[in-house]
Amino acid sequence: LFDYNVIIKTTGGLKLSEPSVNLAIMMSIASSYLKKPIDDKTVFIAEVGLTGELKKVPQIKQRIKELERLGYKKCYVARNSINESDFKDLKLVQISNIKEVIYDCLK
């Protein structure tokens, strides 16, 4: 994407200082670039390292419980972040790096 200007803008004066939004922002950019939509019931929660590896974020269980309560259906997180059996109505996808997430979500 070095030939493109990428601008991220939030509404309502929100500031994105939480590292757990890294994966969501990158997937938004990939979705736009590849012209493939992401289902609106899919969520991404992970910090992304410089080499593309996904990193665990704090309080992941509480975050995912709230997503399940809100009706989301699929959540991408860093590998070995959480026990999948704790959730009934939400499919957890535990992945190691951003490349795998893009392939799995936007194939």
Short mmCIF file of C-alpha atoms in Angstrom, two decimals:
data_model
loop_
_atom_site.label_atom_id
_atom_site.label_comp_id
_atom_site.label_asym_id
_atom_site.label_seq_id
_atom_site.Cartn_x
_atom_site.Cartn_y
_atom_site.Cartn_z
CA LEU A 1 0.00 0.00 0.00
CA PHE A 2 3.01 2.32 -0.22
CA ASP A 3 1.49 4.04 -3.26
CA TYR A 4 -1.71 4.93 -1.37
CA ASN A 5 -2.60 7.51 1.23
CA VAL A 6 -4.42 5.79 4.07
CA ILE A 7 -6.41 8.00 6.41
CA ILE A 8 -8.20 6.69 9.48
CA LYS A 9 -10.89 8.92 10.90
CA THR A 10 -13.17 8.31 13.84
CA THR A 11 -16.44 10.04 14.53
CA GLY A 12 -17.67 11.76 17.63
CA GLY A 13 -14.22 12.84 18.78
CA LEU A 14 -13.09 9.31 19.67
CA LYS A 15 -9.35 8.74 20.02
CA LEU A 16 -7.96 5.30 19.21
CA SER A 17 -5.29 4.81 21.85
CA GLU A 18 -6.19 1.21 22.73
CA PRO A 19 -3.80 -1.27 21.00
CA SER A 20 -6.60 -3.85 20.67
CA VAL A 21 -8.05 -1.87 17.73
CA ASN A 22 -4.94 -2.44 15.57
CA LEU A 23 -6.30 -5.57 13.92
CA ALA A 24 -9.70 -4.00 13.25
CA ILE A 25 -8.11 -0.98 11.57
CA MET A 26 -5.86 -3.17 9.42
CA MET A 27 -8.80 -5.34 8.38
CA SER A 28 -10.79 -2.25 7.45
CA ILE A 29 -7.93 -1.14 5.19
CA ALA A 30 -7.53 -4.63 3.67
CA SER A 31 -11.28 -4.90 3.05
CA SER A 32 -11.32 -1.57 1.25
CA TYR A 33 -8.19 -2.33 -0.80
CA LEU A 34 -9.39 -5.80 -1.83
CA LYS A 35 -12.96 -4.52 -2.38
CA LYS A 36 -14.39 -7.33 -0.23
CA PRO A 37 -16.81 -6.55 2.58
CA ILE A 38 -16.56 -7.86 6.13
CA ASP A 39 -19.73 -9.17 7.74
CA ASP A 40 -21.13 -6.64 10.21
CA LYS A 41 -21.38 -9.35 12.89
CA THR A 42 -17.59 -9.96 12.78
CA VAL A 43 -15.16 -8.37 15.26
CA PHE A 44 -11.36 -8.19 15.44
CA ILE A 45 -9.53 -7.87 18.78
CA ALA A 46 -5.74 -8.02 18.79
CA GLU A 47 -2.65 -5.91 18.82
CA VAL A 48 -0.50 -6.37 15.70
CA GLY A 49 3.29 -6.47 16.00
CA LEU A 50 5.77 -5.03 13.51
CA THR A 51 6.18 -8.37 11.74
CA GLY A 52 2.42 -8.94 11.54
CA GLU A 53 2.07 -11.28 14.50
CA LEU A 54 -1.10 -10.99 16.57
CA LYS A 55 -0.67 -10.31 20.28
CA LYS A 56 -3.01 -10.95 23.19
CA VAL A 57 -4.84 -8.01 24.75
CA PRO A 58 -5.83 -7.53 28.39
CA GLN A 59 -9.29 -8.48 29.68
CA ILE A 60 -10.08 -10.48 26.53
CA LYS A 61 -12.66 -12.71 28.23
CA GLN A 62 -14.72 -9.75 29.45
CA ARG A 63 -14.55 -8.08 26.04
CA ILE A 64 -15.71 -11.20 24.23
CA LYS A 65 -18.51 -11.86 26.75
CA GLU A 66 -19.84 -8.37 26.00
CA LEU A 67 -19.60 -8.97 22.23
CA GLU A 68 -21.54 -12.21 22.62
CA ARG A 69 -24.19 -10.37 24.66
CA LEU A 70 -24.46 -7.74 21.90
CA GLY A 71 -25.15 -10.40 19.28
CA TYR A 72 -21.88 -10.59 17.36
CA LYS A 73 -21.30 -13.96 15.65
CA LYS A 74 -17.56 -14.17 14.91
CA CYS A 75 -14.46 -12.81 16.63
CA TYR A 76 -10.84 -12.96 15.47
CA VAL A 77 -8.25 -12.96 18.27
CA ALA A 78 -4.58 -13.84 18.76
CA ARG A 79 -3.80 -17.55 19.01
CA ASN A 80 -3.96 -18.98 22.55
CA SER A 81 -5.74 -15.88 23.87
CA ILE A 82 -8.74 -17.60 25.39
CA ASN A 83 -10.58 -20.89 25.86
CA GLU A 84 -13.18 -21.22 23.10
CA SER A 85 -15.47 -23.46 25.16
CA ASP A 86 -16.49 -20.48 27.34
CA PHE A 87 -18.66 -19.12 24.52
CA LYS A 88 -21.77 -20.67 22.96
CA ASP A 89 -23.15 -18.19 20.44
CA LEU A 90 -19.89 -16.61 19.25
CA LYS A 91 -17.39 -18.34 16.98
CA LEU A 92 -13.83 -17.57 18.05
CA VAL A 93 -11.12 -17.69 15.40
CA GLN A 94 -7.66 -17.79 16.96
CA ILE A 95 -4.97 -16.88 14.42
CA SER A 96 -1.22 -16.15 14.56
CA ASN A 97 -0.72 -13.30 12.09
CA ILE A 98 -2.44 -10.64 9.97
CA LYS A 99 -1.85 -12.52 6.72
CA GLU A 100 -3.88 -15.49 8.00
CA VAL A 101 -6.69 -13.21 9.16
CA ILE A 102 -6.92 -11.52 5.76
CA TYR A 103 -6.94 -14.87 3.98
CA ASP A 104 -9.54 -16.40 6.32
CA CYS A 105 -11.87 -13.41 6.46
CA LEU A 106 -11.60 -11.99 2.94
CA LYS A 107 -11.11 -15.08 0.80
#
